[in-house]
PDB file of N, CA and C in Angstrom:
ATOM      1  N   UNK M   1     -87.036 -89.256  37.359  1.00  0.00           N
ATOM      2  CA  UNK M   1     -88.389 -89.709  37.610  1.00  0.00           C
ATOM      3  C   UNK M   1     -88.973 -90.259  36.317  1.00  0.00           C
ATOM      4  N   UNK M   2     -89.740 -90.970  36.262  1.00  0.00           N
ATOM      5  CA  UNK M   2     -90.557 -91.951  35.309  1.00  0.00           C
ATOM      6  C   UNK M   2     -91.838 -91.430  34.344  1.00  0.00           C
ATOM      7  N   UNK M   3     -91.838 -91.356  33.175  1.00  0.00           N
ATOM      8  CA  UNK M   3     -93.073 -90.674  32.759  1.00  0.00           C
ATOM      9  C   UNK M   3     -94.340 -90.491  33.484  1.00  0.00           C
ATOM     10  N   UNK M   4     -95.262 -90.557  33.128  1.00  0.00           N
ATOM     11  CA  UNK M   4     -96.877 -90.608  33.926  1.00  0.00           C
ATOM     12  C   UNK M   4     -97.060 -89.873  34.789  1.00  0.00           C
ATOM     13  N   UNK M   5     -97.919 -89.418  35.830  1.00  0.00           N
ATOM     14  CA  UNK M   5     -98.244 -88.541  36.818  1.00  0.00           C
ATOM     15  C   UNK M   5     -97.195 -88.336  37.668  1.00  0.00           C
ATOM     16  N   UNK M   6     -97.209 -87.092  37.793  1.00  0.00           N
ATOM     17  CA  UNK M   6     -96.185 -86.192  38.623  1.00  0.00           C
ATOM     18  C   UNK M   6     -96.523 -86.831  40.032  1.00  0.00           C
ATOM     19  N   UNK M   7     -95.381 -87.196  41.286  1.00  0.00           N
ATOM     20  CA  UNK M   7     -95.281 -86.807  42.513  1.00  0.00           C
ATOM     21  C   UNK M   7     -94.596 -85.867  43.055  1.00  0.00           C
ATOM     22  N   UNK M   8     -94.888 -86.044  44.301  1.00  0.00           N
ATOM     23  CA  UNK M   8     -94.590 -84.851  44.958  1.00  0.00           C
ATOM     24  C   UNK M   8     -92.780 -85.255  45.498  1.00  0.00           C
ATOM     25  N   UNK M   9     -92.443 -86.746  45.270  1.00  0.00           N
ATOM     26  CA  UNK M   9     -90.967 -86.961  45.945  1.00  0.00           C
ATOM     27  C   UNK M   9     -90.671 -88.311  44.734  1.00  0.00           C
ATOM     28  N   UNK M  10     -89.148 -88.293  44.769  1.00  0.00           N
ATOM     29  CA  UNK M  10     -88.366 -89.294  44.032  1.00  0.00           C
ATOM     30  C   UNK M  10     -88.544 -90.887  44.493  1.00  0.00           C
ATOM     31  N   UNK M  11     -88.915 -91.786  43.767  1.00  0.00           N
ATOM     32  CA  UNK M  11     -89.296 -93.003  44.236  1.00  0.00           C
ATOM     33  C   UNK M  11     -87.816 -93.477  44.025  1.00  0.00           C
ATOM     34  N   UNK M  12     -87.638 -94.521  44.746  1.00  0.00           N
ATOM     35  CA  UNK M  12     -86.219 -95.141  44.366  1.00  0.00           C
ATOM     36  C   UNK M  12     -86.452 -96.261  43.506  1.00  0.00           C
ATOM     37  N   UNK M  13     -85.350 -96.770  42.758  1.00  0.00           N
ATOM     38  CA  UNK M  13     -85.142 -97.814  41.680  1.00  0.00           C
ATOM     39  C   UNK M  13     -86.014 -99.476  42.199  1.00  0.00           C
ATOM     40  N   UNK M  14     -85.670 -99.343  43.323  1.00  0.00           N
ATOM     41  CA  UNK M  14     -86.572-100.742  44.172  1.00  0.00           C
ATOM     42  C   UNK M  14     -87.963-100.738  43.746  1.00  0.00           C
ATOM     43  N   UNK M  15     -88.291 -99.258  44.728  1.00  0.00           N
ATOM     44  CA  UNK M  15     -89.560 -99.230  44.906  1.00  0.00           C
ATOM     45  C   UNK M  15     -90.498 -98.951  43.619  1.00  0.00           C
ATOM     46  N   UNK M  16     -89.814 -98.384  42.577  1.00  0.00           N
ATOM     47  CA  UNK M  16     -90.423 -98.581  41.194  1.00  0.00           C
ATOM     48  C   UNK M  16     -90.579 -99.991  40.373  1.00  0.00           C
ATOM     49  N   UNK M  17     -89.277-100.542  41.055  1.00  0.00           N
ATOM     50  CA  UNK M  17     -89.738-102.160  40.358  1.00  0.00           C
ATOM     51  C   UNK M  17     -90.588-102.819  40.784  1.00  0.00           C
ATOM     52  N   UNK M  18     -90.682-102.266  41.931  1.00  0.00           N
ATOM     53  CA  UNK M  18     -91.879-103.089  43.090  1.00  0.00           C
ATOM     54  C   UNK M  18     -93.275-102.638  42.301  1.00  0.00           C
ATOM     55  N   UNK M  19     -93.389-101.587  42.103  1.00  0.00           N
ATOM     56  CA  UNK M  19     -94.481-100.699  41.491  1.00  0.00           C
ATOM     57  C   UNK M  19     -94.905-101.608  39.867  1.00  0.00           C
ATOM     58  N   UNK M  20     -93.833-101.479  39.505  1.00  0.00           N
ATOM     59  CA  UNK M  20     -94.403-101.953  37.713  1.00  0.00           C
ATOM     60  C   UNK M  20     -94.442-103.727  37.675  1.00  0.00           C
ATOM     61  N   UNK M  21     -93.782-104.447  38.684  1.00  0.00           N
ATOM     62  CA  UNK M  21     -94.035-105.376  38.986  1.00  0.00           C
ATOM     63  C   UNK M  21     -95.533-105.887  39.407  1.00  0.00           C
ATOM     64  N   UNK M  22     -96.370-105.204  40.367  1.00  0.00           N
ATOM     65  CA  UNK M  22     -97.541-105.682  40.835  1.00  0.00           C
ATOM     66  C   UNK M  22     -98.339-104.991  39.890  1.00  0.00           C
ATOM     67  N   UNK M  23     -97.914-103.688  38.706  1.00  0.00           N
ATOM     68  CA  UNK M  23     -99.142-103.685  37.369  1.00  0.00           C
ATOM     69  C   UNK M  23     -98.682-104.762  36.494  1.00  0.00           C
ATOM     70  N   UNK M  24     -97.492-105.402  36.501  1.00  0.00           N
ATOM     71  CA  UNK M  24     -98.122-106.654  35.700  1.00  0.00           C
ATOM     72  C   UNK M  24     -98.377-107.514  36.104  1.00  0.00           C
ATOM     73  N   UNK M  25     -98.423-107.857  37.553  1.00  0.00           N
ATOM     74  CA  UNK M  25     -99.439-108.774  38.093  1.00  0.00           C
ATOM     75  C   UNK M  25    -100.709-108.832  37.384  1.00  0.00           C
ATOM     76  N   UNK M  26    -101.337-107.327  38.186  1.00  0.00           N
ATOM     77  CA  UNK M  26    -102.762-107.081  37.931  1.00  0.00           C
ATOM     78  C   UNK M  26    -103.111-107.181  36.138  1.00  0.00           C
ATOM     79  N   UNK M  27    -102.318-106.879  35.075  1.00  0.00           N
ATOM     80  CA  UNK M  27    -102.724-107.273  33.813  1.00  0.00           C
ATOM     81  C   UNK M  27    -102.801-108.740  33.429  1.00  0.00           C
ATOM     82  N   UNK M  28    -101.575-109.369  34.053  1.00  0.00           N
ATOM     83  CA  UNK M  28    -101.526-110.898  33.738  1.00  0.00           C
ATOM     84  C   UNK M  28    -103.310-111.466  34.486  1.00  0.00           C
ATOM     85  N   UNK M  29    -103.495-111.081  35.295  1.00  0.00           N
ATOM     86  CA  UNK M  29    -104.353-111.383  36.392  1.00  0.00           C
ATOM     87  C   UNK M  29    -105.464-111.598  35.256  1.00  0.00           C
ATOM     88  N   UNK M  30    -105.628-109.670  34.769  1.00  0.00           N
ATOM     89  CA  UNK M  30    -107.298-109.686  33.924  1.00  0.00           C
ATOM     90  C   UNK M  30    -106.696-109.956  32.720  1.00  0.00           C
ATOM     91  N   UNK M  31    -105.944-110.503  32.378  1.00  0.00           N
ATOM     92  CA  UNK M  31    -105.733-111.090  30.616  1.00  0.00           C
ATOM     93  C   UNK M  31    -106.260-112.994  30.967  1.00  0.00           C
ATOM     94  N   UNK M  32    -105.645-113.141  32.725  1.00  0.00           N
ATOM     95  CA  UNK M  32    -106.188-115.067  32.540  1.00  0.00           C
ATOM     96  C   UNK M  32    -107.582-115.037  32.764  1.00  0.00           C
ATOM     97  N   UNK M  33    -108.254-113.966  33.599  1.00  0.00           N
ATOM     98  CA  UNK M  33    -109.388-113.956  33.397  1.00  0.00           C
ATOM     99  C   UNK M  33    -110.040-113.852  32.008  1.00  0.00           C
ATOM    100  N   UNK M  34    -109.403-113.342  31.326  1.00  0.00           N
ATOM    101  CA  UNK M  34    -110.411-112.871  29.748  1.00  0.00           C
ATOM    102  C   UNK M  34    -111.198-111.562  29.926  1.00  0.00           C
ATOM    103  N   UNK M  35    -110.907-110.984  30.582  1.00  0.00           N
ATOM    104  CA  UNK M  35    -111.138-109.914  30.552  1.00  0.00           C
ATOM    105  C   UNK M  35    -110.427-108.432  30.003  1.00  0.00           C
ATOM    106  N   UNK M  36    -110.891-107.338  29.548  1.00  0.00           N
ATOM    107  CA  UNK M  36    -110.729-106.378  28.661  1.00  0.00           C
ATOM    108  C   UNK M  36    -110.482-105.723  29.797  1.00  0.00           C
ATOM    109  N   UNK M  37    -109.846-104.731  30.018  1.00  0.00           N
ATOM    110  CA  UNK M  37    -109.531-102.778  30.474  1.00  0.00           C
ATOM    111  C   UNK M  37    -110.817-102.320  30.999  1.00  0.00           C
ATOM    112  N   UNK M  38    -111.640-102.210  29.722  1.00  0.00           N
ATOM    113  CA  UNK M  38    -112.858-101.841  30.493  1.00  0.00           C
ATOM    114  C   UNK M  38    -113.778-102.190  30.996  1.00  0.00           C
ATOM    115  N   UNK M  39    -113.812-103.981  31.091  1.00  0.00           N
ATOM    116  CA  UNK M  39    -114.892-104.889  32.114  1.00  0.00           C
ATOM    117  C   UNK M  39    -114.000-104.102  33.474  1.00  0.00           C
ATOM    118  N   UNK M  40    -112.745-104.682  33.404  1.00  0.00           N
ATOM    119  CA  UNK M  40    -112.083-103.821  34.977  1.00  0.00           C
ATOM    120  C   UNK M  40    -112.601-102.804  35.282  1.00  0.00           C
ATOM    121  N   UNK M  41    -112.332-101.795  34.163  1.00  0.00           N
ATOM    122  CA  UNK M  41    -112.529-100.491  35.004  1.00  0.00           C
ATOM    123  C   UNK M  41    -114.250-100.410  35.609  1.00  0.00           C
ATOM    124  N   UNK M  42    -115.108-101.159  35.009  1.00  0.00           N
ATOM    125  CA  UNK M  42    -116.243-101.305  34.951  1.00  0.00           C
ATOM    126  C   UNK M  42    -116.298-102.056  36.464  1.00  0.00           C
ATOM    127  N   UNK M  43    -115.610-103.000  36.704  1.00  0.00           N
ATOM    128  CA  UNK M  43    -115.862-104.212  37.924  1.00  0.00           C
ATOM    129  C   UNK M  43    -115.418-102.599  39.047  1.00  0.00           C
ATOM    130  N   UNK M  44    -114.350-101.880  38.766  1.00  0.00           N
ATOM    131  CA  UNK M  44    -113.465-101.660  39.748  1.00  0.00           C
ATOM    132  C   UNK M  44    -114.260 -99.994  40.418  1.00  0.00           C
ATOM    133  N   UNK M  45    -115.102 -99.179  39.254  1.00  0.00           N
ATOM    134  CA  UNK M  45    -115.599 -98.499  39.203  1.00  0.00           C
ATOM    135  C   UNK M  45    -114.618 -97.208  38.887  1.00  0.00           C
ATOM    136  N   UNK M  46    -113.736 -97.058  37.976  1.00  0.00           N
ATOM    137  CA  UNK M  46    -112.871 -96.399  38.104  1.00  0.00           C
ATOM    138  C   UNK M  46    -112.781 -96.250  36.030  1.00  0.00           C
ATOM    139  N   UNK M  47    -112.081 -95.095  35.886  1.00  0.00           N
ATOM    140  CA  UNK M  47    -111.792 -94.940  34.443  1.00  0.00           C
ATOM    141  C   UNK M  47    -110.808 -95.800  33.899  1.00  0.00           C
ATOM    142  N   UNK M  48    -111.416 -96.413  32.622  1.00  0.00           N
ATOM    143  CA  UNK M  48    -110.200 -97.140  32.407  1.00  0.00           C
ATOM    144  C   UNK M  48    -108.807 -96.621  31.889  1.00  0.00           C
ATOM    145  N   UNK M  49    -108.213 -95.733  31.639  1.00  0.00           N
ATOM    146  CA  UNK M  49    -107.335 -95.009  31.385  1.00  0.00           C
ATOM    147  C   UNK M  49    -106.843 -94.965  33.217  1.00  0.00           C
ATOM    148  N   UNK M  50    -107.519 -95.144  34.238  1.00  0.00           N
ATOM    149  CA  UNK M  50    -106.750 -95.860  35.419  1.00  0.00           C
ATOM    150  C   UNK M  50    -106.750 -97.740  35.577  1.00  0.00           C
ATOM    151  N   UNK M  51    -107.156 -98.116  34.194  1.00  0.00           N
ATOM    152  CA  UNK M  51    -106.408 -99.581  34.820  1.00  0.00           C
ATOM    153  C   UNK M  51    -105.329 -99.709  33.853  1.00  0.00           C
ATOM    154  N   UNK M  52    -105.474 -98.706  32.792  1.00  0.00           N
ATOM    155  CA  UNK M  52    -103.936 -98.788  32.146  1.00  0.00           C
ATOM    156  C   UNK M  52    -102.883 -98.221  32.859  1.00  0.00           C
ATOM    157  N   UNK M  53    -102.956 -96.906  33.450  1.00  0.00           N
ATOM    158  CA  UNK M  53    -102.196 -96.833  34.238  1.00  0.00           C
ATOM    159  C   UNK M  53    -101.641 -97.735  35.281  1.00  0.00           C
ATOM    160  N   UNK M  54    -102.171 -98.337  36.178  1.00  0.00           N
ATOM    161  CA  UNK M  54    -102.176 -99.195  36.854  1.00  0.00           C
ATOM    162  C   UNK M  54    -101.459-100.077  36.838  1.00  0.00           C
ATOM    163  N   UNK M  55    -101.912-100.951  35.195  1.00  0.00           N
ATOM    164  CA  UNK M  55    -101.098-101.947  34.673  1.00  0.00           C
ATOM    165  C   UNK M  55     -99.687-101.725  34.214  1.00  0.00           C
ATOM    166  N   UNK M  56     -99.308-100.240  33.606  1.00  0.00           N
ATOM    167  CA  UNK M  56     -97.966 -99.719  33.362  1.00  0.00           C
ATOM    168  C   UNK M  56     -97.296 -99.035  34.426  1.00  0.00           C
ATOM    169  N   UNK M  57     -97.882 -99.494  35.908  1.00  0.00           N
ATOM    170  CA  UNK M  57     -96.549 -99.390  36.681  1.00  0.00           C
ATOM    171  C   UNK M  57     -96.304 -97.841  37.101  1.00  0.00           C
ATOM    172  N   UNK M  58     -97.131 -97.283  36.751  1.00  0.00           N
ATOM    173  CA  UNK M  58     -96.900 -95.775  36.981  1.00  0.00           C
ATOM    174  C   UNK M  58     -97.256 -95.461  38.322  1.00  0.00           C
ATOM    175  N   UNK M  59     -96.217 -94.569  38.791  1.00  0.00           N
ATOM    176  CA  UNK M  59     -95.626 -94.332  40.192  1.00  0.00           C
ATOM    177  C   UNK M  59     -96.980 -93.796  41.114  1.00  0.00           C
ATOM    178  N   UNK M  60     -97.154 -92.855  40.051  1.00  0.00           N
ATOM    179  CA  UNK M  60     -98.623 -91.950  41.325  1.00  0.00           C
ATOM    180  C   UNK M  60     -99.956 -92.731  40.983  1.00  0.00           C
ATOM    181  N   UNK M  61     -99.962 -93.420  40.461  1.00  0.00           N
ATOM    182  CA  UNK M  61    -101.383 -94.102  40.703  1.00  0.00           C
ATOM    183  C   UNK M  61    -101.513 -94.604  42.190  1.00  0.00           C
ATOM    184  N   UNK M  62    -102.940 -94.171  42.606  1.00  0.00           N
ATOM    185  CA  UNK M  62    -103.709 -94.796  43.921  1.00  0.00           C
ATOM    186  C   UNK M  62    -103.391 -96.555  44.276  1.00  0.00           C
ATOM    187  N   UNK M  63    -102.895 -95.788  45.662  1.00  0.00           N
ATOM    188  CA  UNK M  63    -102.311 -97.828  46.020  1.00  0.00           C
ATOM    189  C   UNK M  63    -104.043 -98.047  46.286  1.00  0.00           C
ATOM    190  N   UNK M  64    -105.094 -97.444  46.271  1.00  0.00           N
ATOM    191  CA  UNK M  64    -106.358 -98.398  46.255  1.00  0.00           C
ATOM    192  C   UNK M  64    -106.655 -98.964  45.191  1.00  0.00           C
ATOM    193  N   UNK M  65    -106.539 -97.977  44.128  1.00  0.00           N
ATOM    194  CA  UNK M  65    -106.870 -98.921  42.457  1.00  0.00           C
ATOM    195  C   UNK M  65    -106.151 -99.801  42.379  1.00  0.00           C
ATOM    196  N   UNK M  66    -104.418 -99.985  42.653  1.00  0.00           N
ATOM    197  CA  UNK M  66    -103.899-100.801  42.234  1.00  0.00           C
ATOM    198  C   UNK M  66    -104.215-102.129  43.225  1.00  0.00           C
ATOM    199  N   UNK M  67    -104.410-102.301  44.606  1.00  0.00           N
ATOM    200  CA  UNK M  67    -104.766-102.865  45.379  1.00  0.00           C
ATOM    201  C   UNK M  67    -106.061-103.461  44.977  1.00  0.00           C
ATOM    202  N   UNK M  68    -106.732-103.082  44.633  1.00  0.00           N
ATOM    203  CA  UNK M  68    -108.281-103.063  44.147  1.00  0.00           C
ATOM    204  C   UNK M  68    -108.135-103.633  43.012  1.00  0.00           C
ATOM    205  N   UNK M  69    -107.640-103.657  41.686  1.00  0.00           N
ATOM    206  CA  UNK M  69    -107.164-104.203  40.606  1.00  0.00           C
ATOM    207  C   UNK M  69    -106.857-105.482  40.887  1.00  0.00           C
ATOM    208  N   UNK M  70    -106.342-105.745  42.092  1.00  0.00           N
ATOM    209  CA  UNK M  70    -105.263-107.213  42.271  1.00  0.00           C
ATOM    210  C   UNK M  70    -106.240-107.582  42.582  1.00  0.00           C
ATOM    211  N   UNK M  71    -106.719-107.543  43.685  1.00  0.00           N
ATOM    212  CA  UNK M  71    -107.887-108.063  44.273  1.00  0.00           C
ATOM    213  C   UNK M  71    -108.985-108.591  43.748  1.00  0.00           C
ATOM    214  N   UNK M  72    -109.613-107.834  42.670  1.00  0.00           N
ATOM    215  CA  UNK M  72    -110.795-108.046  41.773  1.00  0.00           C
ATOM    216  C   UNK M  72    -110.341-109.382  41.314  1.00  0.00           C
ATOM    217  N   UNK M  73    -108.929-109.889  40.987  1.00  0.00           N
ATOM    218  CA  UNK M  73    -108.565-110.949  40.262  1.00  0.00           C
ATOM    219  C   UNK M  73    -107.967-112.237  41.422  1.00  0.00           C
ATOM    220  N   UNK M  74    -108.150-111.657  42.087  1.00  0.00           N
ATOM    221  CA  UNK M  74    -107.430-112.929  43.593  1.00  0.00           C
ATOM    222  C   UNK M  74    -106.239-113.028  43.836  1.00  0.00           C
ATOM    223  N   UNK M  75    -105.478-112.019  43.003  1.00  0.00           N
ATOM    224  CA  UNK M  75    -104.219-111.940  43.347  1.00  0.00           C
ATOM    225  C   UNK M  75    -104.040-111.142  44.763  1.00  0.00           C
ATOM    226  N   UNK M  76    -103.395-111.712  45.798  1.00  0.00           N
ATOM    227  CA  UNK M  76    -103.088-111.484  47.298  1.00  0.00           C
ATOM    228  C   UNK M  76    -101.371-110.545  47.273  1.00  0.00           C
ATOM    229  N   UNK M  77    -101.899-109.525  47.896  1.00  0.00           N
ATOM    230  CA  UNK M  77    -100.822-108.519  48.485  1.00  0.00           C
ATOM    231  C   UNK M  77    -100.414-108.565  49.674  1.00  0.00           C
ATOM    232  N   UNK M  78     -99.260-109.127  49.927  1.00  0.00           N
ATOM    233  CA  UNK M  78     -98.760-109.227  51.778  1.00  0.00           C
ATOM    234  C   UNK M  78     -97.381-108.675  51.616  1.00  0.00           C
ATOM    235  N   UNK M  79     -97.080-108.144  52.634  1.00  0.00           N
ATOM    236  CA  UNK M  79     -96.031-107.525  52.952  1.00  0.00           C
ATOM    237  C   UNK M  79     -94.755-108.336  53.582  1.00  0.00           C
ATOM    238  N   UNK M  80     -93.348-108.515  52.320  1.00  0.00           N
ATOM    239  CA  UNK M  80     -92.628-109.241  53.087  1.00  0.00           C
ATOM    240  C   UNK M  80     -92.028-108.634  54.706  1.00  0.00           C
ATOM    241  N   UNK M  81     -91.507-109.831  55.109  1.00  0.00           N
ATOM    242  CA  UNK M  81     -90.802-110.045  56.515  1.00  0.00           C
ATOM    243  C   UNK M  81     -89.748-109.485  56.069  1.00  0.00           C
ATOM    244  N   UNK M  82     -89.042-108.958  57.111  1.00  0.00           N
ATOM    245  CA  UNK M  82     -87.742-108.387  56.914  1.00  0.00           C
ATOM    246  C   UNK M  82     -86.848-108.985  58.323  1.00  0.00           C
TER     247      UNK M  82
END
């Protein structure tokens, strides 16, 4: 398992890339905006020590912050087709 907050079950190798993949979405997102950590955490209403998390991909962070993170910046989350 991966540093940062404990879960309760083993994520697999996918689903972690999937994970640290869409926190660097959401950083690329608020770095083209020009925006800092804590305008986010400020826009998002949340501590910023959760948009760093967020941005580093860490497993147990809230799929709302991170969802919420993307969003604030217009980056769109859809679920591929299988």
């Amino acid at each position: 398992m991966t540093q940062g907050k404990r879960i309760s079950t083993d994520i697999g190798d996918d689903a972690l890339q999937s994970i640290r993949a869409l926190g660097a979405a959401a950083k690329a997102a608020r770095l083209a905006a020009g925006e800092g950590q804590a305008a986010a955490a400020a826009r998002l209403g949340v501590h910023v020590q959760t948009i760093g998390r967020v941005e580093a991909g860490e497993p147990g962070v809230s799929i709302g912050h991170m969802v919420g993170l993307l969003a604030l910046y217009g980056v769109a989350v859809r679920p591929q087709e299988r």
